[in-house]
């Protein structure tokens, strides 16, 4: 995954969430759960690092904004 840059966490309330899961379905379920609580910039795919177990997903959220309805 690319490094997290300063803009991703430039002010209080912004966060980067990285999910490690056994499979895509689980990773996207976690992302969906986060989206019910906060405004997020969702990931559209997971990544798999050779030699590492499972998949990873990174999404960006703003805990000061309500999710879109």
mmCIF file of N, CA and C in Angstrom:
data_model
loop_
_atom_site.group_PDB
_atom_site.id
_atom_site.type_symbol
_atom_site.label_atom_id
_atom_site.label_comp_id
_atom_site.label_asym_id
_atom_site.label_seq_id
_atom_site.Cartn_x
_atom_site.Cartn_y
_atom_site.Cartn_z
ATOM 1 N N UNK A 1 0.839 -1.182 0.000
ATOM 2 C CA UNK A 1 0.000 0.000 0.000
ATOM 3 C C UNK A 1 0.880 1.239 0.000
ATOM 4 N N UNK A 2 0.343 2.291 -0.577
ATOM 5 C CA UNK A 2 1.065 3.554 -0.594
ATOM 6 C C UNK A 2 1.126 4.130 0.819
ATOM 7 N N UNK A 3 2.141 4.942 1.082
ATOM 8 C CA UNK A 3 2.240 5.571 2.410
ATOM 9 C C UNK A 3 1.078 6.532 2.659
ATOM 10 N N UNK A 4 0.754 6.718 3.913
ATOM 11 C CA UNK A 4 -0.246 7.699 4.309
ATOM 12 C C UNK A 4 0.436 9.064 4.261
ATOM 13 N N UNK A 5 -0.214 10.063 3.623
ATOM 14 C CA UNK A 5 0.417 11.377 3.563
ATOM 15 C C UNK A 5 -0.245 12.340 4.545
ATOM 16 N N UNK A 6 0.384 13.473 4.746
ATOM 17 C CA UNK A 6 -0.088 14.462 5.718
ATOM 18 C C UNK A 6 -1.529 14.905 5.469
ATOM 19 N N UNK A 7 -1.930 15.005 4.220
ATOM 20 C CA UNK A 7 -3.287 15.442 3.896
ATOM 21 C C UNK A 7 -4.361 14.499 4.411
ATOM 22 N N UNK A 8 -4.041 13.224 4.529
ATOM 23 C CA UNK A 8 -5.012 12.242 5.005
ATOM 24 C C UNK A 8 -5.384 12.452 6.471
ATOM 25 N N UNK A 9 -4.498 13.062 7.223
ATOM 26 C CA UNK A 9 -4.734 13.283 8.654
ATOM 27 C C UNK A 9 -4.397 14.726 9.040
ATOM 28 N N UNK A 10 -4.726 15.662 8.152
ATOM 29 C CA UNK A 10 -4.316 17.057 8.302
ATOM 30 C C UNK A 10 -5.007 17.794 9.441
ATOM 31 N N UNK A 11 -6.156 17.300 9.882
ATOM 32 C CA UNK A 11 -6.869 17.995 10.960
ATOM 33 C C UNK A 11 -7.577 16.974 11.837
ATOM 34 N N UNK A 12 -7.936 17.368 13.053
ATOM 35 C CA UNK A 12 -8.658 16.450 13.936
ATOM 36 C C UNK A 12 -9.950 15.958 13.271
ATOM 37 N N UNK A 13 -10.235 14.700 13.447
ATOM 38 C CA UNK A 13 -11.441 14.111 12.879
ATOM 39 C C UNK A 13 -11.192 13.302 11.628
ATOM 40 N N UNK A 14 -10.045 13.488 10.981
ATOM 41 C CA UNK A 14 -9.711 12.700 9.797
ATOM 42 C C UNK A 14 -8.914 11.479 10.223
ATOM 43 N N UNK A 15 -9.195 10.344 9.601
ATOM 44 C CA UNK A 15 -8.495 9.115 9.958
ATOM 45 C C UNK A 15 -8.326 8.224 8.738
ATOM 46 N N UNK A 16 -7.307 7.421 8.786
ATOM 47 C CA UNK A 16 -7.071 6.394 7.788
ATOM 48 C C UNK A 16 -7.277 5.065 8.495
ATOM 49 N N UNK A 17 -8.112 4.220 7.927
ATOM 50 C CA UNK A 17 -8.392 2.916 8.526
ATOM 51 C C UNK A 17 -7.898 1.837 7.571
ATOM 52 N N UNK A 18 -7.034 0.981 8.069
ATOM 53 C CA UNK A 18 -6.573 -0.157 7.291
ATOM 54 C C UNK A 18 -7.165 -1.420 7.899
ATOM 55 N N UNK A 19 -7.788 -2.197 7.053
ATOM 56 C CA UNK A 19 -8.438 -3.429 7.482
ATOM 57 C C UNK A 19 -7.644 -4.609 6.927
ATOM 58 N N UNK A 20 -7.319 -5.543 7.775
ATOM 59 C CA UNK A 20 -6.736 -6.813 7.348
ATOM 60 C C UNK A 20 -7.803 -7.870 7.586
ATOM 61 N N UNK A 21 -8.113 -8.644 6.569
ATOM 62 C CA UNK A 21 -9.186 -9.629 6.670
ATOM 63 C C UNK A 21 -8.822 -10.878 5.875
ATOM 64 N N UNK A 22 -9.534 -11.944 6.153
ATOM 65 C CA UNK A 22 -9.275 -13.209 5.473
ATOM 66 C C UNK A 22 -9.646 -13.163 3.994
ATOM 67 N N UNK A 23 -10.679 -12.348 3.651
ATOM 68 C CA UNK A 23 -11.159 -12.320 2.276
ATOM 69 C C UNK A 23 -11.796 -10.973 1.950
ATOM 70 N N UNK A 24 -12.064 -10.758 0.665
ATOM 71 C CA UNK A 24 -12.664 -9.505 0.202
ATOM 72 C C UNK A 24 -14.006 -9.240 0.873
ATOM 73 N N UNK A 25 -14.833 -10.252 0.954
ATOM 74 C CA UNK A 25 -16.176 -10.089 1.514
ATOM 75 C C UNK A 25 -16.116 -9.526 2.935
ATOM 76 N N UNK A 26 -15.221 -10.048 3.738
ATOM 77 C CA UNK A 26 -15.089 -9.571 5.119
ATOM 78 C C UNK A 26 -14.568 -8.140 5.154
ATOM 79 N N UNK A 27 -13.560 -7.839 4.349
ATOM 80 C CA UNK A 27 -12.991 -6.489 4.322
ATOM 81 C C UNK A 27 -14.038 -5.458 3.916
ATOM 82 N N UNK A 28 -14.827 -5.762 2.888
ATOM 83 C CA UNK A 28 -15.855 -4.819 2.440
ATOM 84 C C UNK A 28 -17.000 -4.712 3.444
ATOM 85 N N UNK A 29 -17.275 -5.769 4.179
ATOM 86 C CA UNK A 29 -18.304 -5.704 5.227
ATOM 87 C C UNK A 29 -17.869 -4.740 6.333
ATOM 88 N N UNK A 30 -16.601 -4.750 6.690
ATOM 89 C CA UNK A 30 -16.089 -3.816 7.695
ATOM 90 C C UNK A 30 -16.184 -2.386 7.175
ATOM 91 N N UNK A 31 -15.799 -2.174 5.925
ATOM 92 C CA UNK A 31 -15.905 -0.842 5.331
ATOM 93 C C UNK A 31 -17.357 -0.351 5.343
ATOM 94 N N UNK A 32 -18.277 -1.222 5.002
ATOM 95 C CA UNK A 32 -19.701 -0.867 4.996
ATOM 96 C C UNK A 32 -20.173 -0.496 6.406
ATOM 97 N N UNK A 33 -19.710 -1.222 7.391
ATOM 98 C CA UNK A 33 -20.059 -0.917 8.778
ATOM 99 C C UNK A 33 -19.548 0.467 9.173
ATOM 100 N N UNK A 34 -18.320 0.804 8.806
ATOM 101 C CA UNK A 34 -17.773 2.135 9.087
ATOM 102 C C UNK A 34 -18.599 3.222 8.402
ATOM 103 N N UNK A 35 -19.055 2.943 7.187
ATOM 104 C CA UNK A 35 -19.818 3.927 6.418
ATOM 105 C C UNK A 35 -21.185 4.227 7.028
ATOM 106 N N UNK A 36 -21.670 3.358 7.898
ATOM 107 C CA UNK A 36 -22.955 3.642 8.556
ATOM 108 C C UNK A 36 -22.791 4.654 9.676
ATOM 109 N N UNK A 37 -21.565 4.863 10.133
ATOM 110 C CA UNK A 37 -21.300 5.760 11.255
ATOM 111 C C UNK A 37 -20.657 7.082 10.862
ATOM 112 N N UNK A 38 -19.814 7.061 9.853
ATOM 113 C CA UNK A 38 -19.045 8.241 9.472
ATOM 114 C C UNK A 38 -18.993 8.396 7.963
ATOM 115 N N UNK A 39 -18.678 9.616 7.524
ATOM 116 C CA UNK A 39 -18.443 9.865 6.101
ATOM 117 C C UNK A 39 -17.105 9.228 5.734
ATOM 118 N N UNK A 40 -17.100 8.444 4.668
ATOM 119 C CA UNK A 40 -15.855 7.792 4.268
ATOM 120 C C UNK A 40 -15.606 7.979 2.777
ATOM 121 N N UNK A 41 -14.340 7.886 2.422
ATOM 122 C CA UNK A 41 -13.936 7.739 1.026
ATOM 123 C C UNK A 41 -13.608 6.246 0.896
ATOM 124 N N UNK A 42 -14.533 5.483 0.332
ATOM 125 C CA UNK A 42 -14.366 4.025 0.332
ATOM 126 C C UNK A 42 -13.342 3.525 -0.682
ATOM 127 N N UNK A 43 -12.818 2.372 -0.386
ATOM 128 C CA UNK A 43 -11.934 1.676 -1.318
ATOM 129 C C UNK A 43 -12.799 0.856 -2.258
ATOM 130 N N UNK A 44 -12.355 0.688 -3.491
ATOM 131 C CA UNK A 44 -13.122 -0.120 -4.440
ATOM 132 C C UNK A 44 -12.500 -1.494 -4.675
ATOM 133 N N UNK A 45 -11.330 -1.708 -4.045
ATOM 134 C CA UNK A 45 -10.691 -3.020 -4.179
ATOM 135 C C UNK A 45 -9.792 -3.266 -2.974
ATOM 136 N N UNK A 46 -9.465 -4.513 -2.775
ATOM 137 C CA UNK A 46 -8.519 -4.894 -1.728
ATOM 138 C C UNK A 46 -7.169 -5.152 -2.376
ATOM 139 N N UNK A 47 -6.156 -5.303 -1.544
ATOM 140 C CA UNK A 47 -4.836 -5.679 -2.040
ATOM 141 C C UNK A 47 -4.379 -6.932 -1.303
ATOM 142 N N UNK A 48 -3.505 -7.663 -1.944
ATOM 143 C CA UNK A 48 -2.912 -8.844 -1.327
ATOM 144 C C UNK A 48 -1.408 -8.763 -1.528
ATOM 145 N N UNK A 49 -0.673 -8.814 -0.447
ATOM 146 C CA UNK A 49 0.788 -8.807 -0.503
ATOM 147 C C UNK A 49 1.272 -10.249 -0.536
ATOM 148 N N UNK A 50 2.088 -10.604 -1.525
ATOM 149 C CA UNK A 50 2.617 -11.971 -1.585
ATOM 150 C C UNK A 50 3.321 -12.344 -0.274
ATOM 151 N N UNK A 51 3.026 -13.517 0.207
ATOM 152 C CA UNK A 51 3.621 -14.005 1.441
ATOM 153 C C UNK A 51 2.889 -13.575 2.703
ATOM 154 N N UNK A 52 1.923 -12.662 2.568
ATOM 155 C CA UNK A 52 1.127 -12.202 3.707
ATOM 156 C C UNK A 52 -0.230 -12.888 3.675
ATOM 157 N N UNK A 53 -0.803 -13.177 4.834
ATOM 158 C CA UNK A 53 -2.128 -13.816 4.832
ATOM 159 C C UNK A 53 -3.236 -12.817 4.506
ATOM 160 N N UNK A 54 -4.305 -13.283 3.885
ATOM 161 C CA UNK A 54 -5.506 -12.482 3.668
ATOM 162 C C UNK A 54 -5.319 -11.302 2.741
ATOM 163 N N UNK A 55 -6.230 -10.338 2.889
ATOM 164 C CA UNK A 55 -6.244 -9.139 2.059
ATOM 165 C C UNK A 55 -6.250 -7.906 2.950
ATOM 166 N N UNK A 56 -5.952 -6.771 2.346
ATOM 167 C CA UNK A 56 -5.975 -5.496 3.058
ATOM 168 C C UNK A 56 -6.811 -4.496 2.275
ATOM 169 N N UNK A 57 -7.421 -3.597 3.027
ATOM 170 C CA UNK A 57 -8.251 -2.550 2.445
ATOM 171 C C UNK A 57 -7.983 -1.282 3.246
ATOM 172 N N UNK A 58 -7.879 -0.163 2.558
ATOM 173 C CA UNK A 58 -7.672 1.119 3.234
ATOM 174 C C UNK A 58 -8.780 2.073 2.819
ATOM 175 N N UNK A 59 -9.410 2.692 3.818
ATOM 176 C CA UNK A 59 -10.397 3.729 3.542
ATOM 177 C C UNK A 59 -10.111 4.932 4.421
ATOM 178 N N UNK A 60 -10.653 6.060 4.013
ATOM 179 C CA UNK A 60 -10.405 7.324 4.702
ATOM 180 C C UNK A 60 -11.724 7.803 5.273
ATOM 181 N N UNK A 61 -11.706 8.262 6.527
ATOM 182 C CA UNK A 61 -12.960 8.702 7.108
ATOM 183 C C UNK A 61 -12.827 10.020 7.833
ATOM 184 N N UNK A 62 -13.966 10.674 7.950
ATOM 185 C CA UNK A 62 -14.077 11.944 8.654
ATOM 186 C C UNK A 62 -15.121 11.748 9.737
ATOM 187 N N UNK A 63 -14.672 11.651 10.986
ATOM 188 C CA UNK A 63 -15.587 11.353 12.079
ATOM 189 C C UNK A 63 -16.450 12.557 12.465
ATOM 190 N N UNK A 64 -16.185 13.714 11.863
ATOM 191 C CA UNK A 64 -16.979 14.899 12.156
ATOM 192 C C UNK A 64 -18.131 15.083 11.182
ATOM 193 N N UNK A 65 -18.212 14.248 10.153
ATOM 194 C CA UNK A 65 -19.286 14.326 9.166
ATOM 195 C C UNK A 65 -20.177 13.103 9.271
ATOM 196 N N UNK A 66 -21.453 13.327 9.053
ATOM 197 C CA UNK A 66 -22.407 12.224 9.026
ATOM 198 C C UNK A 66 -22.297 11.504 7.688
ATOM 199 N N UNK A 67 -22.589 10.214 7.657
ATOM 200 C CA UNK A 67 -22.548 9.494 6.384
ATOM 201 C C UNK A 67 -23.641 9.994 5.447
ATOM 202 N N UNK A 68 -23.408 9.854 4.148
ATOM 203 C CA UNK A 68 -24.425 10.227 3.161
ATOM 204 C C UNK A 68 -25.571 9.233 3.242
ATOM 205 N N UNK A 69 -26.765 9.731 3.113
ATOM 206 C CA UNK A 69 -27.943 8.855 3.206
ATOM 207 C C UNK A 69 -28.179 8.087 1.941
#
